[in-house]
Amino acid sequence: MTERRSIIVTGAGSGIGKATAETFLAAGWNVGLIGRRADRLHPIAEPHGAAALALPCDVTDEAAVDDAFDRATARWGRIDVLFNNAGRNLAPATPDMVSPADFRAMIDVNVTGLFLCARAAFARMRSQSPQGGRIINNGSISAHVPRPGTIAYTAAKHAVTGITRSLSLDGRRFGIACGQIDIGNAATQMTARMASGVMQADGSVRQEPLMDVLAVAETVMHMATLPEGANVQFITVMATEMPFIGRG
């Protein structure tokens, strides 16, 4: 019998994180679900018994992150994959209308929180036997090209790309691979507004197509199940007709 592999998914209470956690559970993985709201995590975890572990946690809290990773390691003995997915957004605004407090809060979740979870995963992957694992970071198309009025989100996602590259380099000696999935217009609560119209680079407001969120979850599964010695460094999965290629 093949030993069950384990993954921790952050931002697992809704959207992309929830869909990914459920996809891995259906495939027979052990899944640790990190999110701020326990009431969203427990209904996902409870039907799966010991294979699922709800880990209520604020990813910006270093002690809470370490405790969550310790609990998952104690349950399953190792962590094979981290899907670093937790994040937040702001309402579109020109730079002069973005408060410094909101900018800092965006960086705190989307950059510092991602770093703290990667740090916790890296430490455990480095020390476990056999050594190694995978870290998959949720980037964004905004890691390449900004939307109007998204200076904080765009800055954060460009930083995620730098973290991905650094993790890939520093992880080589320890068998820790790191890749990034850049997502465009997956149908979630966060992107619902795109169906009614969002601002384009020319100042117009237009509807944009969305794709099924399961396309993202299945792509994460592909990245997570590559054979040892192979890695998807960067991948973009997007609604086919969304205005990314040729944006602006």
XYZ file of N, CA and C in Angstrom:
744
model
N 0.851 -1.203 0.000
C 0.000 0.000 0.000
C 0.880 1.244 0.000
N 0.579 2.178 -0.898
C 1.371 3.396 -0.989
C 1.067 4.296 0.202
N 2.129 4.826 0.817
C 1.946 5.734 1.948
C 1.304 7.029 1.472
N 0.337 7.515 2.256
C -0.339 8.767 1.910
C 0.637 9.932 2.023
N 0.632 10.790 1.032
C 1.447 11.988 1.091
C 0.657 13.100 1.758
N 1.373 14.146 2.198
C 0.737 15.220 2.960
C 1.004 16.572 2.321
N -0.008 17.438 2.407
C 0.091 18.799 1.897
C -0.563 19.738 2.899
N 0.002 20.921 3.051
C -0.643 21.995 3.790
C -1.093 23.040 2.775
N -2.356 23.444 2.882
C -2.933 24.451 2.000
C -3.314 25.659 2.852
N -2.773 26.821 2.531
C -3.159 28.037 3.254
C -4.289 28.737 2.498
N -5.061 29.520 3.238
C -6.235 30.127 2.629
C -7.228 29.065 2.197
N -7.354 27.997 3.009
C -8.105 26.806 2.603
C -9.598 26.905 2.851
N -10.064 27.983 3.459
C -11.459 28.076 3.824
C -12.396 28.465 2.696
N -11.873 28.932 1.579
C -12.729 29.381 0.481
C -11.926 29.417 -0.814
N -12.636 29.599 -1.907
C -12.018 29.864 -3.198
C -11.030 28.818 -3.662
N -9.893 29.296 -4.147
C -8.860 28.414 -4.693
C -8.347 27.446 -3.636
N -8.136 27.923 -2.416
C -7.624 27.048 -1.365
C -8.575 25.921 -1.042
N -9.849 26.214 -0.923
C -10.854 25.189 -0.632
C -10.913 24.160 -1.755
N -10.965 24.629 -3.001
C -11.034 23.713 -4.138
C -9.799 22.822 -4.200
N -8.645 23.393 -3.891
C -7.405 22.611 -3.926
C -7.372 21.588 -2.799
N -7.747 22.007 -1.598
C -7.776 21.068 -0.476
C -8.706 19.903 -0.772
N -9.879 20.173 -1.300
C -10.842 19.111 -1.600
C -10.338 18.197 -2.715
N -9.630 18.758 -3.683
C -9.071 17.943 -4.767
C -8.023 16.974 -4.233
N -7.160 17.445 -3.348
C -6.128 16.573 -2.775
C -6.735 15.530 -1.835
N -7.745 15.895 -1.075
C -8.417 14.923 -0.211
C -9.058 13.821 -1.052
N -9.702 14.190 -2.158
C -10.334 13.205 -3.038
C -9.306 12.269 -3.665
N -8.063 12.766 -3.816
C -6.995 11.957 -4.412
C -6.250 11.108 -3.385
N -6.680 11.167 -2.105
C -6.097 10.301 -1.093
C -4.923 10.887 -0.335
N -4.779 12.205 -0.358
C -3.708 12.861 0.387
C -4.173 13.193 1.802
N -3.212 13.347 2.701
C -3.441 14.011 3.974
C -3.346 15.517 3.733
N -4.307 16.274 4.275
C -4.368 17.708 3.982
C -4.530 18.505 5.276
N -3.595 19.444 5.509
C -3.724 20.415 6.580
C -4.296 21.694 6.011
N -5.390 22.168 6.614
C -6.104 23.333 6.095
C -5.857 24.533 7.004
N -5.106 25.501 6.502
C -4.839 26.727 7.254
C -5.752 27.838 6.754
N -6.346 28.547 7.705
C -7.183 29.693 7.397
C -7.535 30.405 8.688
N -7.991 31.610 8.579
C -8.302 32.387 9.780
C -9.583 31.932 10.452
N -10.539 31.403 9.676
C -11.869 31.105 10.211
C -12.069 29.607 10.410
N -12.087 29.190 11.665
C -12.285 27.778 11.988
C -13.621 27.266 11.480
N -14.650 28.139 11.471
C -15.984 27.697 11.048
C -16.039 27.351 9.566
N -15.071 27.803 8.788
C -14.996 27.417 7.378
C -14.118 26.181 7.170
N -13.157 25.979 8.035
C -12.223 24.862 7.866
C -12.813 23.536 8.330
N -13.478 23.540 9.479
C -13.959 22.282 10.058
C -14.961 21.552 9.168
N -15.909 22.229 8.507
C -16.822 21.488 7.628
C -16.126 20.813 6.450
N -14.995 21.365 6.012
C -14.225 20.736 4.936
C -13.482 19.523 5.477
N -12.910 19.652 6.675
C -12.053 18.610 7.228
C -12.818 17.434 7.819
N -13.921 17.695 8.499
C -14.565 16.662 9.319
C -14.968 15.401 8.568
N -15.477 15.473 7.337
C -15.874 14.236 6.655
C -14.705 13.303 6.321
N -13.480 13.795 6.463
C -12.315 13.023 6.014
C -11.501 12.417 7.150
N -11.979 12.542 8.373
C -11.323 11.907 9.508
C -9.887 12.352 9.679
N -9.008 11.374 9.940
C -7.607 11.674 10.243
C -6.844 12.211 9.040
N -7.412 12.098 7.841
C -6.716 12.579 6.642
C -6.745 14.091 6.517
N -7.629 14.760 7.250
C -7.750 16.217 7.151
C -7.597 16.831 8.529
N -6.879 17.927 8.584
C -6.612 18.597 9.850
C -6.880 20.082 9.694
N -7.891 20.589 10.393
C -8.175 22.028 10.389
C -7.165 22.735 11.279
N -6.536 23.763 10.738
C -5.477 24.480 11.440
C -5.784 25.979 11.423
N -6.747 26.430 12.222
C -7.055 27.865 12.252
C -5.809 28.677 12.598
N -5.506 29.658 11.772
C -4.204 30.321 11.910
C -4.202 31.611 11.097
N -3.630 32.658 11.667
C -3.339 33.894 10.945
C -1.915 33.762 10.406
N -1.771 33.778 9.084
C -0.452 33.522 8.495
C 0.555 34.620 8.797
N 0.096 35.761 9.327
C 1.039 36.820 9.685
C 1.581 36.655 11.104
N 1.117 35.645 11.824
C 1.513 35.390 13.211
C 2.540 34.252 13.223
N 3.800 34.592 13.426
C 4.881 33.601 13.333
C 4.660 32.418 14.265
N 4.290 32.676 15.512
C 4.100 31.594 16.473
C 2.941 30.698 16.065
N 1.866 31.291 15.570
C 0.710 30.509 15.143
C 1.048 29.646 13.927
N 1.825 30.189 13.006
C 2.241 29.420 11.830
C 3.092 28.228 12.254
N 4.075 28.454 13.108
C 4.926 27.348 13.563
C 4.112 26.280 14.280
N 3.148 26.705 15.090
C 2.302 25.746 15.799
C 1.482 24.911 14.814
N 0.939 25.544 13.790
C 0.149 24.818 12.794
C 0.995 23.778 12.068
N 2.197 24.143 11.688
C 3.067 23.198 10.992
C 3.524 22.084 11.931
N 3.741 22.410 13.191
C 4.092 21.374 14.171
C 2.957 20.376 14.341
N 1.718 20.859 14.378
C 0.569 19.974 14.538
C 0.435 19.031 13.344
N 0.636 19.560 12.147
C 0.551 18.716 10.954
C 1.668 17.678 10.934
N 2.869 18.088 11.311
C 3.999 17.156 11.339
C 3.772 16.065 12.385
N 3.237 16.453 13.534
C 2.948 15.467 14.578
C 1.898 14.465 14.118
N 0.927 14.914 13.328
C -0.141 14.037 12.860
C 0.367 13.041 11.819
N 1.154 13.526 10.843
C 1.489 12.684 9.695
C 2.971 12.335 9.569
N 3.799 12.935 10.400
C 5.213 12.568 10.380
C 6.074 13.376 9.441
N 5.469 13.993 8.418
C 6.241 14.781 7.466
C 5.293 15.701 6.693
N 5.886 16.672 6.030
C 5.147 17.551 5.123
C 5.791 17.432 3.751
N 5.019 16.947 2.785
C 5.552 16.766 1.438
C 5.407 18.005 0.575
N 4.306 18.734 0.744
C 4.014 19.883 -0.122
C 3.361 20.988 0.703
N 3.707 22.219 0.397
C 2.983 23.396 0.867
C 2.416 24.113 -0.346
N 1.097 24.378 -0.329
C 0.505 25.291 -1.304
C 0.277 26.605 -0.589
N 1.122 27.572 -0.869
C 1.163 28.877 -0.204
C 0.168 29.798 -0.909
N -1.083 29.742 -0.491
C -2.172 30.339 -1.256
C -2.835 31.538 -0.580
N -2.711 31.677 0.734
C -3.438 32.727 1.442
C -3.069 34.112 0.913
N -4.069 34.956 0.784
C -3.808 36.311 0.300
C -5.035 37.186 0.449
N -4.853 38.459 0.171
C -5.949 39.419 0.229
C -5.800 40.422 -0.891
N -6.818 41.240 -1.068
C -6.797 42.260 -2.119
C -7.364 43.554 -1.555
N -7.247 44.616 -2.314
C -7.833 45.912 -1.963
C -8.729 46.370 -3.106
N -9.657 47.247 -2.797
C -10.450 47.875 -3.850
C -9.526 48.709 -4.738
N -9.769 48.730 -6.047
C -8.907 49.502 -6.944
C -8.854 50.973 -6.554
N -7.658 51.550 -6.601
C -7.478 52.971 -6.286
C -6.148 53.435 -6.848
N -6.077 54.708 -7.236
C -4.808 55.260 -7.680
C -3.846 55.345 -6.487
N -2.544 55.384 -6.740
C -1.582 55.317 -5.635
C -1.794 56.354 -4.546
N -2.189 57.559 -4.927
C -2.372 58.618 -3.933
C -3.564 58.372 -3.010
N -4.457 57.447 -3.410
C -5.639 57.151 -2.612
C -5.496 55.856 -1.799
N -4.329 55.232 -1.877
C -4.065 54.024 -1.088
C -3.395 54.450 0.212
N -3.989 54.117 1.329
C -3.407 54.526 2.609
C -2.164 53.691 2.907
N -1.160 54.279 3.547
C 0.003 53.493 3.961
C -0.379 52.284 4.819
N -1.405 52.429 5.645
C -1.835 51.311 6.491
C -2.351 50.160 5.643
N -3.130 50.468 4.601
C -3.637 49.413 3.729
C -2.503 48.764 2.933
N -1.550 49.579 2.496
C -0.402 49.022 1.768
C 0.372 48.053 2.657
N 0.633 48.463 3.898
C 1.369 47.597 4.824
C 0.599 46.311 5.112
N -0.717 46.426 5.254
C -1.530 45.236 5.529
C -1.480 44.255 4.362
N -1.487 44.776 3.143
C -1.375 43.923 1.969
C -0.042 43.182 1.965
N 1.044 43.881 2.202
C 2.366 43.258 2.231
C 2.454 42.250 3.370
N 1.842 42.580 4.498
C 1.916 41.696 5.666
C 1.319 40.324 5.370
N 0.173 40.295 4.691
C -0.463 39.013 4.378
C 0.189 38.349 3.161
N 0.268 39.085 2.055
C 0.648 38.476 0.779
C 2.141 38.218 0.634
N 2.947 38.906 1.413
C 4.402 38.700 1.332
C 4.934 38.098 2.639
N 4.757 38.798 3.750
C 5.288 38.290 5.017
C 4.613 36.981 5.401
N 3.294 36.899 5.248
C 2.591 35.658 5.565
C 3.061 34.503 4.699
N 3.243 34.772 3.412
C 3.753 33.733 2.510
C 5.155 33.310 2.926
N 6.003 34.277 3.290
C 7.356 33.952 3.753
C 7.323 33.104 5.017
N 6.484 33.469 5.989
C 6.447 32.720 7.250
C 6.032 31.271 7.027
N 5.073 31.047 6.137
C 4.656 29.672 5.851
C 5.737 28.920 5.075
N 6.382 29.591 4.118
C 7.481 28.953 3.395
C 8.626 28.626 4.347
N 8.915 29.539 5.251
C 9.979 29.323 6.238
C 9.686 28.099 7.097
N 8.440 27.998 7.560
C 8.068 26.857 8.396
C 8.147 25.556 7.618
N 7.657 25.559 6.378
C 7.724 24.348 5.558
C 9.173 23.971 5.253
N 9.975 24.953 4.901
C 11.380 24.705 4.548
C 12.101 24.031 5.711
N 11.905 24.547 6.913
C 12.600 23.990 8.077
C 12.237 22.528 8.294
N 10.969 22.192 8.145
C 10.545 20.818 8.387
C 10.941 19.904 7.237
N 10.887 20.399 6.006
C 11.314 19.600 4.860
C 12.814 19.325 4.911
N 13.550 20.290 5.404
C 15.010 20.128 5.519
C 15.375 19.083 6.565
N 14.605 19.015 7.651
C 14.985 18.137 8.766
C 14.339 16.763 8.716
N 13.318 16.569 7.866
C 12.631 15.277 7.860
C 13.425 14.242 7.061
N 13.071 12.992 7.242
C 13.745 11.902 6.541
C 12.701 10.999 5.879
N 12.795 10.811 4.553
C 13.781 11.406 3.653
C 13.579 12.912 3.509
N 14.700 13.586 3.307
C 14.716 15.038 3.241
C 14.042 15.531 1.973
N 13.421 16.717 2.059
C 12.922 17.367 0.856
C 11.423 17.580 0.847
N 10.950 18.184 -0.244
C 9.536 18.469 -0.423
C 9.351 19.517 -1.503
N 8.116 20.028 -1.607
C 7.795 21.048 -2.607
C 7.038 22.194 -1.964
N 7.348 23.394 -2.384
C 6.599 24.584 -2.010
C 6.049 25.189 -3.295
N 4.731 25.361 -3.337
C 4.065 25.938 -4.507
C 3.433 27.251 -4.074
N 3.902 28.345 -4.631
C 3.410 29.677 -4.276
C 2.337 30.134 -5.257
N 1.279 30.721 -4.726
C 0.256 31.328 -5.563
C 0.706 32.740 -5.916
N 1.123 32.913 -7.150
C 1.487 34.238 -7.636
C 0.247 34.922 -8.188
N 0.314 35.391 -9.397
C -0.829 36.022 -10.050
C -0.354 36.517 -11.402
N -1.295 36.720 -12.305
C -0.937 37.443 -13.524
C -0.396 38.828 -13.179
N -0.811 39.351 -12.028
C -0.279 40.646 -11.580
C 1.188 40.571 -11.179
N 1.753 39.368 -11.101
C 3.197 39.240 -10.930
C 3.939 39.586 -12.215
N 3.193 39.729 -13.318
C 3.777 40.076 -14.611
C 3.317 41.460 -15.079
N 2.002 41.698 -14.999
C 1.412 42.916 -15.554
C 0.351 43.428 -14.582
N 0.394 44.713 -14.197
C -0.601 45.214 -13.248
C -1.939 45.513 -13.910
N -2.981 45.467 -13.086
C -4.252 46.081 -13.459
C -4.220 47.532 -12.982
N -5.083 48.385 -13.553
C -5.166 49.759 -13.042
C -5.579 49.770 -11.570
N -4.932 50.627 -10.802
C -5.337 50.839 -9.420
C -4.968 49.730 -8.456
N -3.889 48.984 -8.743
C -3.542 47.834 -7.892
C -2.083 47.877 -7.440
N -1.595 49.036 -7.040
C -0.172 49.160 -6.734
C 0.256 48.236 -5.592
N -0.566 48.094 -4.567
C -0.176 47.263 -3.426
C -0.184 45.786 -3.806
N -1.243 45.337 -4.461
C -1.340 43.934 -4.860
C -0.241 43.566 -5.854
N 0.000 44.455 -6.816
C 1.037 44.193 -7.817
C 2.414 44.118 -7.174
N 2.712 45.042 -6.262
C 4.001 45.002 -5.556
C 4.152 43.699 -4.793
N 3.081 43.266 -4.130
C 3.134 42.032 -3.355
C 3.402 40.830 -4.250
N 2.725 40.763 -5.390
C 2.877 39.589 -6.247
C 4.226 39.580 -6.975
N 4.780 40.741 -7.268
C 6.152 40.762 -7.778
C 7.118 40.242 -6.707
N 6.864 40.578 -5.447
C 7.705 40.070 -4.361
C 7.597 38.559 -4.236
N 6.403 38.019 -4.460
C 6.230 36.562 -4.403
C 7.143 35.876 -5.420
N 7.259 36.456 -6.609
C 8.147 35.871 -7.622
C 9.588 35.834 -7.129
N 10.036 36.888 -6.474
C 11.393 36.887 -5.916
C 11.560 35.829 -4.840
N 10.545 35.657 -4.002
C 10.600 34.620 -2.974
C 10.662 33.238 -3.613
N 9.857 33.025 -4.656
C 9.869 31.734 -5.350
C 11.256 31.413 -5.879
N 11.886 32.372 -6.505
C 13.209 32.128 -7.082
C 14.250 31.868 -5.987
N 14.169 32.606 -4.900
C 15.114 32.411 -3.806
C 14.924 31.045 -3.145
N 13.664 30.649 -2.933
C 13.401 29.325 -2.363
C 13.929 28.226 -3.274
N 13.751 28.388 -4.571
C 14.239 27.382 -5.517
C 15.756 27.229 -5.422
N 16.441 28.347 -5.320
C 17.897 28.326 -5.240
C 18.368 27.746 -3.906
N 17.802 28.247 -2.809
C 18.249 27.818 -1.489
C 17.815 26.395 -1.159
N 16.771 25.910 -1.831
C 16.276 24.563 -1.547
C 17.020 23.459 -2.247
N 17.848 23.782 -3.234
C 18.499 22.738 -4.039
C 19.273 21.737 -3.191
N 20.022 22.238 -2.209
C 20.887 21.346 -1.402
C 20.091 20.387 -0.539
N 18.804 20.692 -0.350
C 17.997 19.920 0.600
C 16.856 19.162 -0.076
N 16.854 19.143 -1.400
C 15.796 18.445 -2.115
C 14.453 19.146 -2.040
N 14.460 20.458 -1.816
C 13.226 21.236 -1.716
C 13.036 22.020 -3.010
N 12.009 21.661 -3.762
C 11.690 22.362 -5.003
C 10.647 23.429 -4.724
N 10.691 24.510 -5.489
C 9.687 25.562 -5.347
C 9.236 26.015 -6.723
N 7.931 26.120 -6.903
C 7.363 26.615 -8.148
C 6.269 27.623 -7.860
N 5.827 28.295 -8.896
C 4.807 29.348 -8.743
C 3.723 29.172 -9.786
N 2.477 29.257 -9.339
C 1.343 29.221 -10.248
C 0.745 30.619 -10.326
N 0.725 31.172 -11.523
C 0.177 32.505 -11.762
C -1.209 32.344 -12.379
N -2.211 32.825 -11.667
C -3.606 32.519 -11.970
C -4.308 33.752 -12.515
N -5.126 33.546 -13.523
C -5.909 34.637 -14.098
C -7.386 34.314 -14.178
N -8.189 34.992 -13.359
C -9.643 34.948 -13.455
C -10.251 33.580 -13.159
N -9.814 32.953 -12.084
C -10.521 31.772 -11.594
C -11.808 32.230 -10.911
N -12.882 31.520 -11.122
C -14.193 31.923 -10.598
C -14.272 31.652 -9.102
N -14.091 32.698 -8.309
C -14.208 32.627 -6.854
C -14.944 33.876 -6.384
N -15.210 33.950 -5.096
C -15.862 35.138 -4.541
C -15.028 36.390 -4.805
N -13.707 36.245 -4.763
C -12.825 37.400 -4.958
C -12.913 37.965 -6.373
N -13.217 37.106 -7.348
C -13.231 37.555 -8.746
C -14.641 37.749 -9.296
N -15.656 37.627 -8.451
C -17.039 37.724 -8.934
C -17.307 39.051 -9.634
N -16.637 40.121 -9.184
C -16.877 41.442 -9.767
C -16.474 41.509 -11.239
N -15.605 40.595 -11.685
C -15.144 40.642 -13.072
C -16.265 40.328 -14.053
N -17.246 39.551 -13.595
C -18.370 39.216 -14.469
C -19.258 40.428 -14.747
N -19.214 41.415 -13.840
C -20.039 42.613 -14.033
C -19.246 43.776 -14.612
N -17.927 43.623 -14.689
C -17.112 44.646 -15.319
C -16.009 45.181 -14.441
N -14.799 45.233 -14.970
C -13.651 45.780 -14.259
C -12.918 46.758 -15.163
N -12.199 47.689 -14.552
C -11.500 48.710 -15.324
C -10.356 48.104 -16.133
N -10.239 48.563 -17.368
C -9.172 48.134 -18.258
C -8.102 49.237 -18.339
N -7.000 48.914 -18.990
C -5.887 49.857 -19.055
C -6.251 51.152 -19.785
N -7.233 51.093 -20.694
C -7.627 52.298 -21.432
C -8.694 53.118 -20.707
N -9.033 52.704 -19.480
C -10.013 53.431 -18.693
C -11.434 52.934 -18.849
N -11.676 52.059 -19.809
C -13.015 51.504 -19.991
C -13.285 50.434 -18.938
N -14.559 50.101 -18.770
C -14.964 49.041 -17.853
C -15.628 47.944 -18.675
N -15.094 46.728 -18.560
C -15.605 45.622 -19.372
C -15.724 44.361 -18.536
N -16.676 43.517 -18.947
C -16.765 42.192 -18.370
C -15.557 41.368 -18.809
N -15.136 40.441 -17.937
C -14.056 39.533 -18.296
C -14.492 38.095 -18.064
N -14.038 37.176 -18.912
C -14.393 35.767 -18.731
C -13.706 35.175 -17.509
N -14.352 34.184 -16.924
C -13.809 33.455 -15.779
C -13.645 31.990 -16.154
N -12.766 31.303 -15.426
C -12.594 29.856 -15.627
C -12.963 29.123 -14.339
N -13.258 27.852 -14.474
C -13.593 27.011 -13.327
C -12.397 26.926 -12.389
N -12.629 27.116 -11.095
C -11.546 27.084 -10.117
C -10.880 25.710 -10.058
N -11.576 24.662 -10.496
C -10.976 23.326 -10.488
C -9.784 23.239 -11.447
N -9.745 24.094 -12.458
C -8.579 24.108 -13.347
C -7.322 24.482 -12.577
N -7.468 25.360 -11.588
C -6.334 25.741 -10.746
C -5.937 24.583 -9.846
N -6.933 23.973 -9.182
C -6.644 22.862 -8.271
C -5.952 21.712 -9.000
N -6.408 21.415 -10.205
C -5.787 20.325 -10.969
C -4.371 20.676 -11.409
N -4.117 21.952 -11.658
C -2.755 22.368 -12.016
C -1.823 22.250 -10.817
N -2.309 22.633 -9.631
C -1.514 22.460 -8.417
C -1.221 20.973 -8.193
N -2.214 20.128 -8.429
C -1.997 18.681 -8.297
C -0.901 18.205 -9.245
N -0.932 18.687 -10.485
C 0.124 18.312 -11.448
C 1.500 18.724 -10.935
N 1.610 19.945 -10.435
C 2.889 20.431 -9.928
C 3.355 19.598 -8.739
N 2.426 19.214 -7.882
C 2.765 18.503 -6.649
C 3.168 17.061 -6.893
N 2.723 16.482 -7.994
C 2.941 15.050 -8.223
C 3.986 14.754 -9.289
N 4.744 15.756 -9.681
C 5.854 15.494 -10.598
C 6.861 14.553 -9.940
N 7.571 13.760 -10.727
C 8.573 12.872 -10.131
C 9.725 13.652 -9.517
N 10.381 13.045 -8.548
C 11.540 13.679 -7.925
C 12.559 14.045 -8.991
N 13.097 15.252 -8.898
C 14.076 15.723 -9.876
C 13.462 16.554 -10.983
N 12.128 16.716 -10.983
C 11.455 17.559 -11.971
C 10.628 18.609 -11.240
N 10.547 19.791 -11.839
C 9.835 20.889 -11.176
C 9.224 21.816 -12.219
N 7.995 22.246 -11.979
C 7.413 23.364 -12.729
C 7.839 24.626 -12.011
N 8.715 25.407 -12.623
C 9.208 26.620 -11.969
C 8.146 27.718 -11.968
N 7.571 27.994 -13.141
C 6.485 28.969 -13.264
C 5.465 28.430 -14.256
N 4.200 28.623 -13.932
C 3.136 28.220 -14.850
C 2.010 29.238 -14.743
N 1.394 29.563 -15.866
C 0.243 30.458 -15.890
C -0.977 29.660 -16.315
N -2.033 29.733 -15.528
C -3.318 29.128 -15.902
C -4.373 30.219 -15.807
N -5.134 30.397 -16.887
C -5.987 31.576 -16.979
C -7.206 31.282 -17.845
N -8.225 32.101 -17.669
C -9.361 32.063 -18.580
C -8.855 32.404 -19.988
N -9.183 31.555 -20.952
C -8.560 31.631 -22.279
C -8.671 33.011 -22.914
N -9.820 33.654 -22.749
C -10.054 34.914 -23.463
C -9.918 36.144 -22.579
N -9.326 35.992 -21.416
C -9.168 37.176 -20.563
C -8.103 38.102 -21.154
N -8.180 39.396 -20.882
C -7.224 40.345 -21.472
C -5.901 40.384 -20.700
N -5.095 39.377 -20.917
C -3.744 39.360 -20.334
C -2.721 39.501 -21.453
N -2.735 38.582 -22.403
C -1.861 38.724 -23.566
C -2.372 39.936 -24.360
N -1.528 40.941 -24.489
C -1.952 42.162 -25.141
C -2.620 43.149 -24.207
N -2.535 42.875 -22.891
C -3.172 43.807 -21.944
C -2.591 45.210 -22.128
N -3.465 46.178 -22.228
C -3.043 47.560 -22.345
C -2.982 48.068 -23.756
